[in-house]
Short mmCIF file of C-alpha atoms in Angstrom, two decimals:
data_model
loop_
_atom_site.label_atom_id
_atom_site.label_comp_id
_atom_site.label_asym_id
_atom_site.label_seq_id
_atom_site.Cartn_x
_atom_site.Cartn_y
_atom_site.Cartn_z
CA UNK A 1 1.03 -7.47 0.30
CA UNK A 2 -0.82 -5.05 2.57
CA UNK A 3 -0.09 -7.22 5.63
CA UNK A 4 3.62 -7.24 4.75
CA UNK A 5 3.63 -3.45 4.37
CA UNK A 6 1.93 -3.08 7.75
CA UNK A 7 4.39 -5.43 9.46
CA UNK A 8 7.45 -3.72 7.99
CA UNK A 9 6.06 -0.33 9.03
CA UNK A 10 5.48 -1.46 12.62
CA UNK A 11 8.71 -3.42 12.99
CA UNK A 12 11.20 -1.36 11.00
CA UNK A 13 9.59 2.02 10.40
CA UNK A 14 9.70 1.55 6.63
CA UNK A 15 6.73 2.70 4.55
CA UNK A 16 6.02 0.98 1.25
CA UNK A 17 3.58 2.95 -0.88
CA UNK A 18 2.39 2.31 -4.42
CA UNK A 19 2.87 5.52 -6.39
CA UNK A 20 -0.42 5.02 -8.23
CA UNK A 21 -2.23 5.02 -4.85
CA UNK A 22 -1.02 8.57 -4.05
CA UNK A 23 -3.76 10.88 -5.34
CA UNK A 24 -2.17 14.24 -4.51
CA UNK A 25 -0.03 15.21 -7.55
CA UNK A 26 2.47 17.27 -5.53
CA UNK A 27 3.04 14.54 -2.95
CA UNK A 28 3.27 11.83 -5.64
CA UNK A 29 5.94 13.82 -7.51
CA UNK A 30 7.87 14.53 -4.30
CA UNK A 31 7.99 10.79 -3.54
CA UNK A 32 9.08 9.96 -7.09
CA UNK A 33 11.80 12.61 -6.91
CA UNK A 34 13.15 11.30 -3.61
CA UNK A 35 13.11 7.67 -4.73
CA UNK A 36 14.87 8.63 -7.97
CA UNK A 37 17.48 10.61 -6.05
CA UNK A 38 18.18 7.67 -3.72
CA UNK A 39 17.93 4.68 -6.05
CA UNK A 40 17.96 6.01 -9.63
CA UNK A 41 15.22 6.04 -12.23
CA UNK A 42 12.71 3.22 -12.59
CA UNK A 43 12.99 0.79 -15.47
CA UNK A 44 9.62 0.08 -17.06
CA UNK A 45 6.20 1.25 -16.03
CA UNK A 46 4.90 4.78 -16.32
CA UNK A 47 7.52 7.50 -16.32
CA UNK A 48 5.00 10.12 -15.18
CA UNK A 49 3.80 8.61 -11.92
CA UNK A 50 0.27 7.97 -13.17
#
């Protein structure tokens, strides 16, 4: 999966990050907020980002 993320970043400029890997609470919440704004709420999994 990491190799795919790297390739997509280099080729298309798209970053794929696992929310649970983001340790800074402010940054994690900002990413969750933006993803929710763009694509709607997640179905399943933790609703609190951790």
